Tab-separated table of C-alpha atoms and ligand atoms in Angstrom:
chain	number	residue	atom	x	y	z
A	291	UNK	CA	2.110	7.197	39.577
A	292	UNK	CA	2.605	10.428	40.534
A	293	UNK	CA	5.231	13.118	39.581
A	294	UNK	CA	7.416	13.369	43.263
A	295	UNK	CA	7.365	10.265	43.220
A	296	UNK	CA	8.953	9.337	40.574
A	297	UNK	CA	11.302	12.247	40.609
A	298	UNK	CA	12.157	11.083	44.193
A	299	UNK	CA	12.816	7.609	43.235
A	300	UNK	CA	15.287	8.339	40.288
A	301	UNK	CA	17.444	10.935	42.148
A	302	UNK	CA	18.139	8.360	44.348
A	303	UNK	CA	20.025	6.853	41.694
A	304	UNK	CA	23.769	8.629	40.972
A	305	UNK	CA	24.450	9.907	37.375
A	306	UNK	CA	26.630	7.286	36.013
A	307	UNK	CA	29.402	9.215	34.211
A	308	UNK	CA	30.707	7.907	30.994
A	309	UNK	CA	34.326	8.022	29.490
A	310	UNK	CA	34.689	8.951	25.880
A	311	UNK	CA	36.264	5.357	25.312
A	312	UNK	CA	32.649	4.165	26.604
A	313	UNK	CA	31.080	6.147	23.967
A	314	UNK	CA	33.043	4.888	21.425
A	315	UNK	CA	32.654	0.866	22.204
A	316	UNK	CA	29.586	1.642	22.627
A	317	UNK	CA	28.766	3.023	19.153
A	318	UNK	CA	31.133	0.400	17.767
A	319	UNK	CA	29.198	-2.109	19.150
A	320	UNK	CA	25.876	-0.050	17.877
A	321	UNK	CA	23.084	-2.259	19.974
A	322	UNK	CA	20.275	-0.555	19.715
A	323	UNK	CA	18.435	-2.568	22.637
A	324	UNK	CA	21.228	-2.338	24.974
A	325	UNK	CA	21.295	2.019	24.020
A	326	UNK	CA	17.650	1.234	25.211
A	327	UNK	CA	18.021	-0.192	28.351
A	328	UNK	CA	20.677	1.940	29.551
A	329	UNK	CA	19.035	5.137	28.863
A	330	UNK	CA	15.225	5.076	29.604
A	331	UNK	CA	17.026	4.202	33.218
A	332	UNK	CA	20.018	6.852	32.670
A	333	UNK	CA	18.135	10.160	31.265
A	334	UNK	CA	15.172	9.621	33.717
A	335	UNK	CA	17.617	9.574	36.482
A	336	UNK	CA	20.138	12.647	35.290
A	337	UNK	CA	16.393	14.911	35.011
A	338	UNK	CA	15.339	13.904	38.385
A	339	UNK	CA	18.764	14.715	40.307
A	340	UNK	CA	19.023	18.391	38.300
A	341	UNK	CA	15.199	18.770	38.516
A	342	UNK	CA	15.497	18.232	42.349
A	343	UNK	CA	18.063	21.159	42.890
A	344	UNK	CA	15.889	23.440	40.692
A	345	UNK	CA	12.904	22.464	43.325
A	346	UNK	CA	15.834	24.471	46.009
A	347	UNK	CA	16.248	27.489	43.920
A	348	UNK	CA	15.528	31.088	45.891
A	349	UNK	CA	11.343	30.488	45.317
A	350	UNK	CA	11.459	34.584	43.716
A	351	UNK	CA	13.463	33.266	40.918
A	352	UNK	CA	10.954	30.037	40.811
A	353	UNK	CA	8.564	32.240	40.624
A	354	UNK	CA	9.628	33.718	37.129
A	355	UNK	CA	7.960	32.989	34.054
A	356	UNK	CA	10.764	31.994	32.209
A	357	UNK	CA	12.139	29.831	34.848
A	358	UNK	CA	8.688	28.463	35.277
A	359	UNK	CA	8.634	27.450	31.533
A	360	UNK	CA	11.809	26.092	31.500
A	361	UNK	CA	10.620	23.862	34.558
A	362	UNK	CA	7.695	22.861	32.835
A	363	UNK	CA	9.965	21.532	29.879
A	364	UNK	CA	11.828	19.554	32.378
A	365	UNK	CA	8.388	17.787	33.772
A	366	UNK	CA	6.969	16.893	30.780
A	367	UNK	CA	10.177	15.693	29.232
A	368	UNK	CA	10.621	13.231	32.660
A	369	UNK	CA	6.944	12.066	32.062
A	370	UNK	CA	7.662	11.161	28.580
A	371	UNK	CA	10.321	9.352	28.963
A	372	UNK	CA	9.058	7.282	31.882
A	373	UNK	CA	6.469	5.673	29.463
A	374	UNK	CA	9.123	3.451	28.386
A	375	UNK	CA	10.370	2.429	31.738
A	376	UNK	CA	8.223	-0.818	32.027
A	377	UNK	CA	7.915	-2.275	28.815
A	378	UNK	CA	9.027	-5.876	28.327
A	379	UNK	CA	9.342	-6.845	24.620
A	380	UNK	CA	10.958	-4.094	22.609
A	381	UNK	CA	10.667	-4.334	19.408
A	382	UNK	CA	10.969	-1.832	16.157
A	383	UNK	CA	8.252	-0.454	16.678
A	384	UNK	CA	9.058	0.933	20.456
A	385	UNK	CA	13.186	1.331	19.424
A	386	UNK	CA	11.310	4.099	17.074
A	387	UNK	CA	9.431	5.846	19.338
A	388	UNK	CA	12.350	5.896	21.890
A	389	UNK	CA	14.003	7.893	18.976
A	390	UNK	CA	10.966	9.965	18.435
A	391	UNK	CA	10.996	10.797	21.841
A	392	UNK	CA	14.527	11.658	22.290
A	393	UNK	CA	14.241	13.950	19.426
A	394	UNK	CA	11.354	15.484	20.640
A	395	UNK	CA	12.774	16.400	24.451
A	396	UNK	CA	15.866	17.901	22.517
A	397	UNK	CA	13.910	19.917	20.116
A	398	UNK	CA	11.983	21.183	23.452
A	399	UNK	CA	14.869	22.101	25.168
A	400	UNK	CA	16.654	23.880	22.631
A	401	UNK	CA	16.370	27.298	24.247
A	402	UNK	CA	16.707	26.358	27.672
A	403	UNK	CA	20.042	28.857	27.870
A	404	UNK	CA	18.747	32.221	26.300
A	405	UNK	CA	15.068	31.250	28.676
A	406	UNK	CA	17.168	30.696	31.934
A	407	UNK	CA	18.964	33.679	31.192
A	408	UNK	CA	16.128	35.969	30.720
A	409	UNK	CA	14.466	34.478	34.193
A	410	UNK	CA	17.384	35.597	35.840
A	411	UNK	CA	16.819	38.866	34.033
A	412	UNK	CA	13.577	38.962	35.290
A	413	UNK	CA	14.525	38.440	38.496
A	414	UNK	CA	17.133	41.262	38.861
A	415	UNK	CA	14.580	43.975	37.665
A	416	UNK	CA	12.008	42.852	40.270
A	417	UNK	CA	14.127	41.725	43.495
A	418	UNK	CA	16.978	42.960	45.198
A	419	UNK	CA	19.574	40.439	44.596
A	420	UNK	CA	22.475	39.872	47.410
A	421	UNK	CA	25.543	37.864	46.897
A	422	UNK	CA	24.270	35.209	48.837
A	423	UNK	CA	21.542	34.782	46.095
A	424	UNK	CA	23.718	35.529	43.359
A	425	UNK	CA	26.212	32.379	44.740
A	426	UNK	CA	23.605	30.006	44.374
A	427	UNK	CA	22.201	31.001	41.570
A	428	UNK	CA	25.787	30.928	39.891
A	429	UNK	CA	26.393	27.480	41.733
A	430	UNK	CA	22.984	26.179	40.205
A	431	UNK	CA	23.729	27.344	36.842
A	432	UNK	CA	27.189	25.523	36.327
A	433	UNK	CA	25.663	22.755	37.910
A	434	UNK	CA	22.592	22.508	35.611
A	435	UNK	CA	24.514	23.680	31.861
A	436	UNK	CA	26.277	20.543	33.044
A	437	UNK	CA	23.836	18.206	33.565
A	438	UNK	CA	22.335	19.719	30.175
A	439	UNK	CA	25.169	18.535	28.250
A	440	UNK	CA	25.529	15.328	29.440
A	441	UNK	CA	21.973	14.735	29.022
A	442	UNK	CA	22.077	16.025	25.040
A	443	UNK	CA	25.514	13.598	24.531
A	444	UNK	CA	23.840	10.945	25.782
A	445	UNK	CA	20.503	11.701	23.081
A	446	UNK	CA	22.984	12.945	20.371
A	447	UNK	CA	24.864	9.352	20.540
A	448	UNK	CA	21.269	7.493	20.369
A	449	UNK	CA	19.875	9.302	17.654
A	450	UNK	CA	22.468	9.834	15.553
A	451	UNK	CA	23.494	6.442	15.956
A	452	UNK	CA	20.350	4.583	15.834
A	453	UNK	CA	18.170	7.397	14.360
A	454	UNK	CA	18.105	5.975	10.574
A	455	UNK	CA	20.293	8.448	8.208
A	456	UNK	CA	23.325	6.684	8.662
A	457	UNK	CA	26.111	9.094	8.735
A	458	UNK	CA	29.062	8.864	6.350
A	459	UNK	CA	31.474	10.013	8.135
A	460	UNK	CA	34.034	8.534	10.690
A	461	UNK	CA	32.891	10.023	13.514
A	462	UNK	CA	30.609	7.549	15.917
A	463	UNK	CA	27.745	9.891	16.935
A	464	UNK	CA	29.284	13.179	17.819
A	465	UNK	CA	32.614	12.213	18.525
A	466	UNK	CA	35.240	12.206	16.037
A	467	UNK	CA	38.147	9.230	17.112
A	468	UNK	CA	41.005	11.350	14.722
A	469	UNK	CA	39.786	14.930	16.175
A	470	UNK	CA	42.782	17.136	14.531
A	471	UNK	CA	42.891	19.588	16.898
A	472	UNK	CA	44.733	22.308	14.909
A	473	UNK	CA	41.712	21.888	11.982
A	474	UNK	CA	39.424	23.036	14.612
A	475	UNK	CA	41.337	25.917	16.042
A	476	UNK	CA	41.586	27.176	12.373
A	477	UNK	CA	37.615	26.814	11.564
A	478	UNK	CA	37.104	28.433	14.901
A	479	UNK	CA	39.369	31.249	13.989
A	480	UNK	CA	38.001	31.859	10.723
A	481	UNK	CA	34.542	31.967	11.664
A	482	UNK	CA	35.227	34.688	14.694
A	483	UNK	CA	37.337	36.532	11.697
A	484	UNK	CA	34.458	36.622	9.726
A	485	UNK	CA	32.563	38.501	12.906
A	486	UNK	CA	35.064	40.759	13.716
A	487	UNK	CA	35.965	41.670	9.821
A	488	UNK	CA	32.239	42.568	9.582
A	489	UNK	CA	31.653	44.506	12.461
A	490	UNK	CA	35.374	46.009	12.312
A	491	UNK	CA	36.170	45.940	8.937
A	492	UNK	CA	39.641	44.597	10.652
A	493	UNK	CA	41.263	41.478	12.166
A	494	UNK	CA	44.032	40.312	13.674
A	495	UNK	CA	45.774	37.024	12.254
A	496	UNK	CA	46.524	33.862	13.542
A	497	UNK	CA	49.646	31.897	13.793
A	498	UNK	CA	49.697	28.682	15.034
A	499	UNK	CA	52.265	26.448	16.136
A	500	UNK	CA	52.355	22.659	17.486
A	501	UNK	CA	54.255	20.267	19.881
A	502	UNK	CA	53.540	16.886	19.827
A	503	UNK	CA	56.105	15.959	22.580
A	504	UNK	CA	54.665	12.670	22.087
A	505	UNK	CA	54.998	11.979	18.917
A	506	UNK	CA	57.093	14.257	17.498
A	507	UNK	CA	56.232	15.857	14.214
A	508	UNK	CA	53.010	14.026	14.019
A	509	UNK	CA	49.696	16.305	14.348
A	510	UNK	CA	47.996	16.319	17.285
A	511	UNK	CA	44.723	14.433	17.504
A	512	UNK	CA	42.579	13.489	19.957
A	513	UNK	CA	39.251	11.206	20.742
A	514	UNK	CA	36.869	14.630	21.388
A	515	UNK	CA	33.573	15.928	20.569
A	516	UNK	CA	34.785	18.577	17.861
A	517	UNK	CA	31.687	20.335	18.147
A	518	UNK	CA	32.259	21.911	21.800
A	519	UNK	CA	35.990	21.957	21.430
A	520	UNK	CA	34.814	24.092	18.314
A	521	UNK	CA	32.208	26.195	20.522
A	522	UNK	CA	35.245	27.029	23.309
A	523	UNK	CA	37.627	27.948	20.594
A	524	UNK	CA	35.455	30.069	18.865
A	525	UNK	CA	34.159	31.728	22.093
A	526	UNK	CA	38.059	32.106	22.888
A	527	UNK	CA	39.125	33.836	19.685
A	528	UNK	CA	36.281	36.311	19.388
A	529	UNK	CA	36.833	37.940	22.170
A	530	UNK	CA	40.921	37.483	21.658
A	531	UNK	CA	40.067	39.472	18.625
A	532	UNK	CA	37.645	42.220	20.063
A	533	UNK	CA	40.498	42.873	22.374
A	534	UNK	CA	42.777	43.549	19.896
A	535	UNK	CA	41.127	45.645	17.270
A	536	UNK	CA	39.466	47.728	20.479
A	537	UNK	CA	43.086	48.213	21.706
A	538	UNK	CA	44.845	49.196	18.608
A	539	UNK	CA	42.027	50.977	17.524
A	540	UNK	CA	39.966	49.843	14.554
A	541	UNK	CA	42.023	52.061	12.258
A	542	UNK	CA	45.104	50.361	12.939
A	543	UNK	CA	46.590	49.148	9.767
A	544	UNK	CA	48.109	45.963	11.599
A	545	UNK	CA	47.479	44.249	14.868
A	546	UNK	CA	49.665	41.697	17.130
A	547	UNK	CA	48.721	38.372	15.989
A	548	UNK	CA	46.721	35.904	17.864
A	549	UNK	CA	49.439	33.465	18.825
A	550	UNK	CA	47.862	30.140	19.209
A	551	UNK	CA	49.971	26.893	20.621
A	552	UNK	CA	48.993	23.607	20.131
A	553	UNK	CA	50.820	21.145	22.661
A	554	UNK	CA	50.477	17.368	23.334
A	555	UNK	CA	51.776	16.003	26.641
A	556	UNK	CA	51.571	12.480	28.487
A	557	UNK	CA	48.155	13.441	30.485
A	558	UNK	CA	46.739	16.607	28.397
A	559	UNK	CA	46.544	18.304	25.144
A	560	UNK	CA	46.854	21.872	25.629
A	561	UNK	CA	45.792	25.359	23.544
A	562	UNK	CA	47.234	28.310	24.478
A	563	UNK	CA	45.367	31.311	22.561
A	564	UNK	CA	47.670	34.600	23.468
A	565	UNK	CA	46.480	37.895	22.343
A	566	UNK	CA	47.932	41.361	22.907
A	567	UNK	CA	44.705	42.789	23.318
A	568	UNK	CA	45.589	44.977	26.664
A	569	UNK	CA	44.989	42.693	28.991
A	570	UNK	CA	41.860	42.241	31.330
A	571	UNK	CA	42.260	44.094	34.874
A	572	UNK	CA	42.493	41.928	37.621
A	573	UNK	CA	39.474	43.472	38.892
A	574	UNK	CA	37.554	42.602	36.070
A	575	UNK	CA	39.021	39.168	36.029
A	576	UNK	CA	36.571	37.420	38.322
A	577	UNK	CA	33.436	39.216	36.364
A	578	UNK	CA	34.470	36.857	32.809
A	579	UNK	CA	33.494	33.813	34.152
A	580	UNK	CA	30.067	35.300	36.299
A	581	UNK	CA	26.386	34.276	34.586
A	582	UNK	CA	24.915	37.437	36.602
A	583	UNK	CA	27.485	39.534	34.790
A	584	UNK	CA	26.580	41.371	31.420
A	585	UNK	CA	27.547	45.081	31.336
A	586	UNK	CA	26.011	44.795	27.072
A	587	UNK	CA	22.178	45.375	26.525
A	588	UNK	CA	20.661	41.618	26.194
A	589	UNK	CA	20.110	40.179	22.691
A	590	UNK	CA	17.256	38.812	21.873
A	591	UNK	CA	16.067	35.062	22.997
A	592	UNK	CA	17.032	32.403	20.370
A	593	UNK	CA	19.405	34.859	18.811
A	594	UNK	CA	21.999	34.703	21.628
A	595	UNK	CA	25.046	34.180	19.091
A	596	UNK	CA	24.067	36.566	16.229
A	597	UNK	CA	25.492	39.940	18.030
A	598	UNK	CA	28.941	40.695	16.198
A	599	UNK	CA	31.668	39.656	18.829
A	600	UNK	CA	28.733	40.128	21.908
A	601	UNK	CA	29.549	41.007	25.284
A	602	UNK	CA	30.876	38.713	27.635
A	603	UNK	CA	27.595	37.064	28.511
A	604	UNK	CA	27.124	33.276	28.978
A	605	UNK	CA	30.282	32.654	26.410
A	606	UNK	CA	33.081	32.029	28.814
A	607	UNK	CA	31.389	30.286	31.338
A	608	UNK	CA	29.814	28.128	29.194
A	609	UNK	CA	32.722	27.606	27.274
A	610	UNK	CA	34.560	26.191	30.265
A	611	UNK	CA	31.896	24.298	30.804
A	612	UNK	CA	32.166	22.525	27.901
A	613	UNK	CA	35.807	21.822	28.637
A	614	UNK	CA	35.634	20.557	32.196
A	615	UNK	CA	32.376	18.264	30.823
A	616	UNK	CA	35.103	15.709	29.880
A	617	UNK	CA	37.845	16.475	32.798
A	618	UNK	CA	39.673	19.375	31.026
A	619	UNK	CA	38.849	23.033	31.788
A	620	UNK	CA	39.720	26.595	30.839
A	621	UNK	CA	41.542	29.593	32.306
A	622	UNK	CA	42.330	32.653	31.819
A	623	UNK	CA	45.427	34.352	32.702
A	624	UNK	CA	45.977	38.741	31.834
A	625	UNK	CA	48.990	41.082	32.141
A	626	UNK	CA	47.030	44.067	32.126
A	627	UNK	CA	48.244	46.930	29.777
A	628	UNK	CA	49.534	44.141	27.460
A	629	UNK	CA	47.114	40.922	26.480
A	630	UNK	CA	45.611	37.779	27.326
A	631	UNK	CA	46.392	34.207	27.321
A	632	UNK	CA	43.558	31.676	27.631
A	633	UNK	CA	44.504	28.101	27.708
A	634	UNK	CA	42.384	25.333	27.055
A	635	UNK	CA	43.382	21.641	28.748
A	636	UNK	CA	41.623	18.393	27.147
A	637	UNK	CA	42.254	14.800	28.108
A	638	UNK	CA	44.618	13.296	25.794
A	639	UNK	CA	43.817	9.621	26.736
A	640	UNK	CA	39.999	8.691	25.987
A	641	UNK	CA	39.806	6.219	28.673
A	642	UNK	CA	40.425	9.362	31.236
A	643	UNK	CA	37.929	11.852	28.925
A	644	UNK	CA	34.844	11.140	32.022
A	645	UNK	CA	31.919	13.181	31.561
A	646	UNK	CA	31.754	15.334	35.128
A	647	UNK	CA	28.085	15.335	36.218
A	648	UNK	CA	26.506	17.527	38.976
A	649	UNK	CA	25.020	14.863	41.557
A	650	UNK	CA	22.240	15.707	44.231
A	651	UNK	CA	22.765	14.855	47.626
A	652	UNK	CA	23.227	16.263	51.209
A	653	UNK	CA	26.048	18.203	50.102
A	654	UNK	CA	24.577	19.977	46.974
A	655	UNK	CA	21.267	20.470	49.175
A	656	UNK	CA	23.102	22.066	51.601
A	657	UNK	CA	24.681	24.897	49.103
A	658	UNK	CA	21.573	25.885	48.341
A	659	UNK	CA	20.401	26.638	52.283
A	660	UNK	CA	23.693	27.532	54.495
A	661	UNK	CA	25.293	31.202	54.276
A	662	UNK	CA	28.289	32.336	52.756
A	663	UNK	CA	31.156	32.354	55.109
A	664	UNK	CA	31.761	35.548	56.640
A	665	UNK	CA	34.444	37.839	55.884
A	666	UNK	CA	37.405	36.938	57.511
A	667	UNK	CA	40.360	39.480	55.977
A	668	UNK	CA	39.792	43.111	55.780
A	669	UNK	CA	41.392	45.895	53.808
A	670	UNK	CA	40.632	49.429	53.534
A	671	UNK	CA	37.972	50.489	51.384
A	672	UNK	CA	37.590	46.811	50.390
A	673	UNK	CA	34.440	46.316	52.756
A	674	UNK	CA	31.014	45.489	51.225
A	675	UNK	CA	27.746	47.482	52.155
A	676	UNK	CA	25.952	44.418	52.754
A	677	UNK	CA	28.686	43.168	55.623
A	678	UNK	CA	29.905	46.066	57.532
A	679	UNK	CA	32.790	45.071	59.047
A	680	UNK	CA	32.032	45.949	63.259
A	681	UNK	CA	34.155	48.883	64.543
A	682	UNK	CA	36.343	48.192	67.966
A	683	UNK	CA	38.039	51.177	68.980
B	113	LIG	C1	40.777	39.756	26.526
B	113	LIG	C2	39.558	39.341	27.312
B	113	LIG	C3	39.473	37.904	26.942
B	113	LIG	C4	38.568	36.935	27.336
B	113	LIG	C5	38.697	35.639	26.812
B	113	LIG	C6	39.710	35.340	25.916
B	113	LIG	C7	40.614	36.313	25.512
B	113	LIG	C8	40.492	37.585	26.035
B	113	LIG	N1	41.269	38.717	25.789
B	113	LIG	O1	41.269	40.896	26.506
């Protein structure tokens, strides 16, 4: 049985996306066998179809070490779970070592951000890197975060739900059916305080106000994972808050609050996080959202978070990430000289909360192969070096 093989058979196979309602009937129902059944198929297959577009990547950033490790991971993860595809009478025993298993790929994986990160690193200090390259690699990235977090959901709900310590709490696996949105815009605000008081000795406040136009006057909650609606907000308000103090000066005795809304409509639940933190230019704009981008010195692997209030980095485009996983997404919108307002859709119905999974066929091959489009507008001074526009006189 060898390795392309395999990996060729399964990325035949699309993804099959779940909806948050699935998850939930799912873990209601809690069959362990059935968990099983779906996912030594399921995980096998969402490996092979990212592992296939990481076989397209440029072959000088293959060719890193920490891309090659990272790659590695991926093999020997697929191999281990394929030793459950053909057995016929599960029992204990095997339900065990499926958990085992699961547990063991995540633990492997843990650092498969900070590693990718630094093998692009590696790459930019020993290759030229064009914006042809740079597209790809950005289109790869979003495309493989993705299929990272839908791959840890899908272990997260097994373990947790099958894994033995049964958890007290109301939540079914990760997902909490009563998320209250407004608790988690507070915990996210008070942990990015705590950052910003420490490295600042200052901080703005928050003030917060809701509109359930649904139900009036009731709080907003929603069927969500609270944990990456926690990792957005808190991404969101630390560097709402950097902008702030760094505007007003860290002597200031008082800042501009962060003005946070909290609105619940027929199709999404949206948070508005406004800051008067002197806006972004629009220049800068398309940088906050870039993987390739870091103007601040790298921290260290595995310690990616620790830097008071760090530099742009993988936050923001993780972060929205995390909110288009189930259909919602993130933007950003600046006045420049004044502030910032980020807003933050969700689905407010579970039943339309679909994970979005990258899927690899002719038309993700083909990203990875054709050109970018040539330049078709011009404007002075706005020409690249690479693509000198052609003189007629
Ligand atoms: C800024 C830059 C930024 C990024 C993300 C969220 C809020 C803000 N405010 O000035």
């Amino acid at each position: 049985r060898n390795l392309s093989r395999m990996l060729d058979h399964y990325s035949h196979f699309n993804p099959s996306p779940l909806s948050v309602k699935q998850f939930i009937d799912f873990g209601r129902s809690a069959n362990e066998v059935r968990s099983f059944e779906f996912l030594r198929k399921e995980i096998p297959v969402r490996l092979a179809n990212i592992m296939q577009e990481i076989n397209l990547l440029p072959q000088n950033l293959l060719r890193m070490p920490s891309v090659h490790l990272v790659h590695n991971w991926y093999v020997k993860s697929f191999k281990e779970i394929l030793e459950f595809e053909d057995i016929k009478s599960v029992d204990n025993r095997k339900l065990n070592e499926f958990c085992e298993a699961l547990i063991k790929i995540r633990n492997r994986h843990a650092d498969v951000v900070p590693t990718m990160a630094k093998g692009v690193i590696e790459l930019r200090e020993s290759h030229p890197v064009d914006q042809t390259i740079e597209h790809r690699i950005h289109y790869f990235l979003d495309r493989f975060y993705m299929s990272r977090i839908g791959i840890r959901m899908l272990i997260n709900q097994h373990t947790l739900l099958f894994g033995g310590q049964m958890n007290n709490t109301r939540h079914i696996g990760c997902i909490d059916p009563n998320c209250d949105v407004q608790s988690v815009v507070r915990d996210a605000y008070e942990n990015a305080k705590f950052l910003c008081d420490q490295y600042y000795l200052a901080s703005p406040d928050l003030e917060v106000k809701e509109h359930n136009n649904l139900e009036p006057g009731i709080p907003i909650q929603i069927v969500y994972v609270p944990s990456h609606l926690y990792h957005t907000l808190f991404e969101l308000f630390k560097n709402a808050m950097r902008a702030v103090v760094e505007h007003h000066g860290a002597a200031a005795r008082d800042y501009p609050p962060v003005q946070v809304l909290v609105i619940r409509g027929k199709e999404d639940v949206t948070i508005k996080i406004s800051d008067r933190g002197g806006g972004v230019t629009r220049s800068d704009m398309k940088n906050l959202f870039h993987y390739m981008y870091s103007t601040a010195p790298q921290p260290s692997l595995s310690d990616t978070d620790s830097a008071p209030l760090a530099g742009y980095g993988y936050g923001l485009p993780l972060s929205r990430l995390y909110a288009r996983y189930l259909l919602g997404d993130l933007t950003l919108t600046s006045c420049e000289g004044y502030g910032t307002d980020a807003y933050v859709f969700l689905k407010a119905i579970s039943e339309e909360a679909n994970e979005m999974l990258p899927v690899f066929n002719h038309s993700s091959t083909r990203q990875y192969s054709s050109p970018l489009p040539t330049r078709d507008w011009v404007s002075f001074g706005g020409g690249s070096a690479s693509s000198p526009a052609r003189v007629r006189h």
